[in-house]
mmCIF file of C-alpha atoms in Angstrom:
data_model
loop_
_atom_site.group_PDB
_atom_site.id
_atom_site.type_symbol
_atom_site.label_atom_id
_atom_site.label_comp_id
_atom_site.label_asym_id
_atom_site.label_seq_id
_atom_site.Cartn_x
_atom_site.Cartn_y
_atom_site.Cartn_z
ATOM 1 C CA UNK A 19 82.639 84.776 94.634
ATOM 2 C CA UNK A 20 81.986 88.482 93.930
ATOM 3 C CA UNK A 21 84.455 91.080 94.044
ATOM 4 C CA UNK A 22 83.404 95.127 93.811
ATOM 5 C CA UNK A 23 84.475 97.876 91.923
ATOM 6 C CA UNK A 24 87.011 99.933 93.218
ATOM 7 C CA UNK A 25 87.668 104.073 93.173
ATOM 8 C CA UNK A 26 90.392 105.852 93.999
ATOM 9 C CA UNK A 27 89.740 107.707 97.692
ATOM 10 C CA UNK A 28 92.545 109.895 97.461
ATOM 11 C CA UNK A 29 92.925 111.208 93.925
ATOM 12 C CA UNK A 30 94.548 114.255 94.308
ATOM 13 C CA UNK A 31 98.015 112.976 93.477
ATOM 14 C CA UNK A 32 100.021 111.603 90.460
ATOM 15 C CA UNK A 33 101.615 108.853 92.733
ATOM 16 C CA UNK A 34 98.117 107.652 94.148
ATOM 17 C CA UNK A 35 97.000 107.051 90.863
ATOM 18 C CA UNK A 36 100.129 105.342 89.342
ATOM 19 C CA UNK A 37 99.757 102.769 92.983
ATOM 20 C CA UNK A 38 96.009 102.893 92.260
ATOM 21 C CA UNK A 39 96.494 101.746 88.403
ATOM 22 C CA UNK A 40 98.959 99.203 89.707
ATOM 23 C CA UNK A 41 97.396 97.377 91.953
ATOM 24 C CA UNK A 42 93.339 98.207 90.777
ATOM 25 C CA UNK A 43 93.034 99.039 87.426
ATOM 26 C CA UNK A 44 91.189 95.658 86.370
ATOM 27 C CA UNK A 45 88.201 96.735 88.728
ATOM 28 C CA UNK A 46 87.966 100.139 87.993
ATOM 29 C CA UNK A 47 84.970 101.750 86.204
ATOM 30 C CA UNK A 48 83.842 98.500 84.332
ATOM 31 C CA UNK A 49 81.779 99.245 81.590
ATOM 32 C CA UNK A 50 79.501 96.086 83.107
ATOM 33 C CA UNK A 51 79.262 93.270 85.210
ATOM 34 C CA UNK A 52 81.408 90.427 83.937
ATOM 35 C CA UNK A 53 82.898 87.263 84.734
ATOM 36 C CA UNK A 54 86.673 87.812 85.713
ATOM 37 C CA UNK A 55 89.817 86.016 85.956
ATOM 38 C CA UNK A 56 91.087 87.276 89.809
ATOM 39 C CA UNK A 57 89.052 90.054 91.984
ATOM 40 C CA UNK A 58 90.526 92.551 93.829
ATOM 41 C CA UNK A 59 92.561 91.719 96.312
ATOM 42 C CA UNK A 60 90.884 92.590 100.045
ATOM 43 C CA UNK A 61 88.005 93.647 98.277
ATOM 44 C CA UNK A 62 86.070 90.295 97.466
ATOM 45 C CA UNK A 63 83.608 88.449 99.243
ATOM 46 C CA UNK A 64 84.023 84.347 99.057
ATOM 47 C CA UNK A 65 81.584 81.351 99.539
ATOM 48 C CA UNK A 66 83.018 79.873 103.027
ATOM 49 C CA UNK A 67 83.017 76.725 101.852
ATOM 50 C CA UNK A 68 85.156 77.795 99.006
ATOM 51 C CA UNK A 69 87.730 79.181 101.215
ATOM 52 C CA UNK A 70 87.385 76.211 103.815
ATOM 53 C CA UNK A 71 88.940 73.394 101.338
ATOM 54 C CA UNK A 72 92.367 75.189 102.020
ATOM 55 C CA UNK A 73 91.817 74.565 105.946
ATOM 56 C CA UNK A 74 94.973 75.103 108.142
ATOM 57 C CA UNK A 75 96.685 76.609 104.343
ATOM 58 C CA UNK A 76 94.376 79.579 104.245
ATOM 59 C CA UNK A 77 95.985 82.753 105.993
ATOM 60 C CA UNK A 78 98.974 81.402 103.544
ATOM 61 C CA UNK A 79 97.075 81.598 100.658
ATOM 62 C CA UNK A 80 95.244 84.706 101.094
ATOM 63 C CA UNK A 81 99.009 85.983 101.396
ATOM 64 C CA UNK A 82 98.032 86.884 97.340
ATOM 65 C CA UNK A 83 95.078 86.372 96.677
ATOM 66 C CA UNK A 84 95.342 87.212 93.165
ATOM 67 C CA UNK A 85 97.326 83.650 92.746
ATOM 68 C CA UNK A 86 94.273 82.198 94.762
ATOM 69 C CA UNK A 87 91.892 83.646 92.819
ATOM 70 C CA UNK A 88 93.829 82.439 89.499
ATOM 71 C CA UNK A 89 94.133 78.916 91.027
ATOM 72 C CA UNK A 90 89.818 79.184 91.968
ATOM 73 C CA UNK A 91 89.285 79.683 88.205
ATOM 74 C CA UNK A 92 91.622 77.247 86.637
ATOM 75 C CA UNK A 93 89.389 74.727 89.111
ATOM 76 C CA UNK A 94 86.040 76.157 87.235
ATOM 77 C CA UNK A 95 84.937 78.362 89.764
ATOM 78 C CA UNK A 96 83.278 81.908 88.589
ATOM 79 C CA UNK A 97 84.305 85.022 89.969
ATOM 80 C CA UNK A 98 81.848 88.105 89.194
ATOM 81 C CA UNK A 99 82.636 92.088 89.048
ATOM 82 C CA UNK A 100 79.464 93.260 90.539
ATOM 83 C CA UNK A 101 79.273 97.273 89.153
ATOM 84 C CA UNK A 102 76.664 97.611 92.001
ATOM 85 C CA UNK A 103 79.460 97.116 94.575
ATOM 86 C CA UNK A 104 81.832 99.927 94.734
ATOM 87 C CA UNK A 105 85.049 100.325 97.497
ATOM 88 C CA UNK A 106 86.799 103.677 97.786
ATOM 89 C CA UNK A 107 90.699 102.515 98.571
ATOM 90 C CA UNK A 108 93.194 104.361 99.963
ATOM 91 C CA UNK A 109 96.749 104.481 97.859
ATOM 92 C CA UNK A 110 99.961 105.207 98.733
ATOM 93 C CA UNK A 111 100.511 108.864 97.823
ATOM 94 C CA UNK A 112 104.814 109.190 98.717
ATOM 95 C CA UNK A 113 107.001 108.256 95.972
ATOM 96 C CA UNK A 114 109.532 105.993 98.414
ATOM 97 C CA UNK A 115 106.725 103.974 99.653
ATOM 98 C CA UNK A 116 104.998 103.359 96.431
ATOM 99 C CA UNK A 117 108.255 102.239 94.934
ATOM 100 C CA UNK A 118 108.892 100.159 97.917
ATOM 101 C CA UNK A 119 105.457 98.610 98.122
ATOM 102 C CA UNK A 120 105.730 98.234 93.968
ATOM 103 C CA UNK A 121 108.477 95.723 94.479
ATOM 104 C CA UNK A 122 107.829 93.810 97.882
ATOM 105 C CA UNK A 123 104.283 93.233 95.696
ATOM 106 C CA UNK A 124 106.152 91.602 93.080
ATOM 107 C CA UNK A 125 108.323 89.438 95.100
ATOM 108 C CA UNK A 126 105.104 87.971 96.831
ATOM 109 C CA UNK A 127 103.297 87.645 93.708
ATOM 110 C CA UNK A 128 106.289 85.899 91.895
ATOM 111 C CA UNK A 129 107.059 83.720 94.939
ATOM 112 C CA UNK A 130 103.422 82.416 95.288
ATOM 113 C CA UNK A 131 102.976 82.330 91.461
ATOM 114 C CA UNK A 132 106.309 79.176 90.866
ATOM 115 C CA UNK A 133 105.991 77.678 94.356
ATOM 116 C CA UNK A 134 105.247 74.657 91.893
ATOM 117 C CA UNK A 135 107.378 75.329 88.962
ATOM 118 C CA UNK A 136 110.390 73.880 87.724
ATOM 119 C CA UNK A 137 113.338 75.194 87.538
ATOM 120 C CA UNK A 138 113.753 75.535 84.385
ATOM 121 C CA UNK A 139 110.359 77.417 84.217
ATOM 122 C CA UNK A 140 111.659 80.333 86.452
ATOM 123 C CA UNK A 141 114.324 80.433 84.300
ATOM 124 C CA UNK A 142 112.027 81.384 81.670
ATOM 125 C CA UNK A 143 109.748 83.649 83.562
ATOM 126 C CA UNK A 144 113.384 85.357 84.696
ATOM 127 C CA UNK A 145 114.858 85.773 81.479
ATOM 128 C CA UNK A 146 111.356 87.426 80.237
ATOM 129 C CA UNK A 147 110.876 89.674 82.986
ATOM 130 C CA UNK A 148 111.682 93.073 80.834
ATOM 131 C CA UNK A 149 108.548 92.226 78.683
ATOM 132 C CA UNK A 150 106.842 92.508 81.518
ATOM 133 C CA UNK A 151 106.315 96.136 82.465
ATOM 134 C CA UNK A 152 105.354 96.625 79.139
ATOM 135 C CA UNK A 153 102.736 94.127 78.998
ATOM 136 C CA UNK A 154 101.462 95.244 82.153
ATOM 137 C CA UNK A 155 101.600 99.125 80.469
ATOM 138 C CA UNK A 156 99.444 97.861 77.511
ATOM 139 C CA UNK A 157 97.083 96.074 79.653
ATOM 140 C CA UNK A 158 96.517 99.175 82.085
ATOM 141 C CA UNK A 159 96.160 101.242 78.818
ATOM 142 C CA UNK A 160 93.472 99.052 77.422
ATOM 143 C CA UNK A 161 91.714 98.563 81.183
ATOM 144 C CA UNK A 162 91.609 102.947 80.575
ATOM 145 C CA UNK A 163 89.754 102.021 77.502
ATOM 146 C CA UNK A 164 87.756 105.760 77.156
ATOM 147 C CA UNK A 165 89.251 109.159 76.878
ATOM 148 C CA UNK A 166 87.502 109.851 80.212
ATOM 149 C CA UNK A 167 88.786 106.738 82.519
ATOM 150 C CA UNK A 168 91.912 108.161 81.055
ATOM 151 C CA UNK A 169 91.944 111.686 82.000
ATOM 152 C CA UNK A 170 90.212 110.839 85.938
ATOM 153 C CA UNK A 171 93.021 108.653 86.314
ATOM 154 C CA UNK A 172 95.521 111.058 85.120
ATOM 155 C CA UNK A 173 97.074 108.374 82.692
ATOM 156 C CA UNK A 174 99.225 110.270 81.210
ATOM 157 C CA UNK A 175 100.856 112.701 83.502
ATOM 158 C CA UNK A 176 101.188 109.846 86.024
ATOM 159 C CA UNK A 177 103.153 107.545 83.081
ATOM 160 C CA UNK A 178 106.396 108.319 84.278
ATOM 161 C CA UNK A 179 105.475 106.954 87.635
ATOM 162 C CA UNK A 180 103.786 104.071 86.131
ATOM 163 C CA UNK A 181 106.211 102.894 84.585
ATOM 164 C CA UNK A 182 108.891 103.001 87.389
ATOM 165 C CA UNK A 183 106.086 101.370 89.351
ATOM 166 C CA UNK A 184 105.958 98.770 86.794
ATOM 167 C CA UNK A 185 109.584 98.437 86.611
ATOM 168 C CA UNK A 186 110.054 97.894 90.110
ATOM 169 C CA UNK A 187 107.049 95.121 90.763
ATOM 170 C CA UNK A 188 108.761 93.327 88.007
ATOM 171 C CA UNK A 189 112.474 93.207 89.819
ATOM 172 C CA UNK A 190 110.305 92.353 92.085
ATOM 173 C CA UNK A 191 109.115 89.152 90.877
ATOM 174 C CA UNK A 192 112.899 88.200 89.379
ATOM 175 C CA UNK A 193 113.651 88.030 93.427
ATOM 176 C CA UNK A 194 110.395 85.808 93.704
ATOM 177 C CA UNK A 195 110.943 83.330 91.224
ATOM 178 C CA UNK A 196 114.536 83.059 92.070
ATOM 179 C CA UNK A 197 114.913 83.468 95.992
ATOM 180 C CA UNK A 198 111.269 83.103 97.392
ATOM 181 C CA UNK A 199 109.453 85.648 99.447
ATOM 182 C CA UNK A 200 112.235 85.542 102.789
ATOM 183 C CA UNK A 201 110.615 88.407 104.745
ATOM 184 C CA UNK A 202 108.700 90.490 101.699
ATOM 185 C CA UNK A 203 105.471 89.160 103.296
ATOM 186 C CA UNK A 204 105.591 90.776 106.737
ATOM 187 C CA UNK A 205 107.050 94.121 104.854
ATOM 188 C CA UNK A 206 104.516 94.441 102.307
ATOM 189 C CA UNK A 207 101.281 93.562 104.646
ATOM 190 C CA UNK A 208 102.859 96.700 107.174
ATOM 191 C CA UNK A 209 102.092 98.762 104.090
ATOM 192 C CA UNK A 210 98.630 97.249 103.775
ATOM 193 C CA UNK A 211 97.787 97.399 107.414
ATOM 194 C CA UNK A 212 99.344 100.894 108.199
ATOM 195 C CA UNK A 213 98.444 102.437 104.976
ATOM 196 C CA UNK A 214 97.999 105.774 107.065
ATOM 197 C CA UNK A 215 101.175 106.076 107.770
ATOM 198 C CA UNK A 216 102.160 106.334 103.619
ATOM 199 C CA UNK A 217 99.736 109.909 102.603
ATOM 200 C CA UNK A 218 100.151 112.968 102.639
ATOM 201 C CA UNK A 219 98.883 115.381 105.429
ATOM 202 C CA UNK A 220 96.735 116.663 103.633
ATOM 203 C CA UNK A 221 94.953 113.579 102.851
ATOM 204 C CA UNK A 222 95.142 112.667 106.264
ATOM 205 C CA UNK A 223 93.118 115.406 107.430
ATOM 206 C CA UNK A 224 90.740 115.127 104.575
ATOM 207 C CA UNK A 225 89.992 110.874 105.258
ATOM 208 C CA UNK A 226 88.506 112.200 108.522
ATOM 209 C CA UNK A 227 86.437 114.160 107.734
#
C-alpha cells in the first residue's frame, strides 16, 4: 500500500490550514520516504487483494480508513509515504463547517476505533479524552518539525483554530465511544463529497482556473 504526500490547495486562509493540519499533517512535507502507521485517508492506493479479504465489509470499513489502515499494520502489512507522490487537497476554509466537520470526524473515528472494546475500555478512553487535544497539539507540532513547515502552514497564527479544531474532534470521539456513529457517517461524507460547497468565493473562482 502506498499513500502520497499531501499539500494544501487552498492556503490562503487560517481555517484551511488549521482543517489541513487536522486531518493531513502526518503526510505533509516528509523529510523522506518512510514506512507509516495509517496513510492518508482518500489519498492511498491499496493492493486489491488486500482490500478484497473484507468482501461484502468493505464500503464499511473504508468509512475510516485511518482505523483500517491501523488494523492493516497491526496484521504486518507495510504502508509506504512515497515523497514522489504528491495530492493538492482542498480544505474547508468557513469556520462553522470546519468545526462541524472537526467533530462528526471524531465521532466516526471513535465509533470505528471501540466497535470491539469493552466497556470498561471506553470508559477509559472517555475519562481521558481532555489529554487528547493536547497530544494531538504536540504531535502536529513535532509533524511541523522545521521553522519553515511551520511558517507555510501558518502554525502559529492558525493555533487558536487548531486547537478549537482539536477540541471539537475530541467531543467528538466521547459521542463515539459512548453512543456509536447514529447518522455522523452520512453528515461527515456530505462534507467530503461536496467540499465545494464549504470555501470561500474566492477560492472558488481560483480552483477553476
Amino acid at each position: 500500500m502506498v499513500s502520497s504526500t499531501i499539500e494544501n490547495a487552498n492556503p490562503a486562509t487560517r481555517i484551511s490550514w488549521a482543517n489541513f493540519l487536522l486531518c493531513f499533517v502526518d503526510w505533509f512535507e516528509p523529510d523522506q520516504g518512510t514506512m507509516v502507521i495509517a496513510g492518508a485517508g482518500h489519498n492511498s492506493s491499496y493492493r486489491r487483494d488486500v482490500l478484497m479479504q473484507y468482501s461484502a465489509d468493505l464500503e464499511y470499513r473504508l468509512a475510516s480508513e485511518r482505523v483500517l489502515h491501523m488494523e492493516l499494520s497491526a496484521k504486518g502489512f507495510q504502508i509506504y509515504l512515497a515523497p514522489e507522490a504528491r495530492t493538492y487537497h482542498l480544505n474547508l476554509a468557513k469556520l462553522k463547517s470546519y468545526l462541524e466537520h472537526s467533530f462528526l470526524g471524531g465521532r466516526v473515528f471513535g465509533s470505528f476505533r471501540s466497535q470491539t472494546w469493552h466497556l470498561t475500555h471506553k470508559i477509559v478512553y472517555i475519562l481521558g479524552a481532555p489529554l487528547i487535544p493536547v497530544v494531538r497539539l504536540k504531535r502536529i507540532f513535532t509533524q511541523l518539525n522545521t521553522p519553515q513547515k511551520r511558517v507555510k502552514s501558518l502554525f502559529w497564527s492558525s493555533l487558536p483554530l487548531i486547537v478549537a479544531g482539536l477540541v471539537c474532534h475530541a467531543c467528538g470521539e466521547v459521542i463515539g465511544y459512548a453512543f456509536g456513529a447514529g447518522n455522523s457517517q452520512l453528515l461527515y461524507t456530505s462534507f467530503e463529497l461536496n467540499r465545494r460547497q464549504h470555501l470561500l468565493s474566492d477560492e472558488l473562482a481560483a480552483t477553476w482556473e
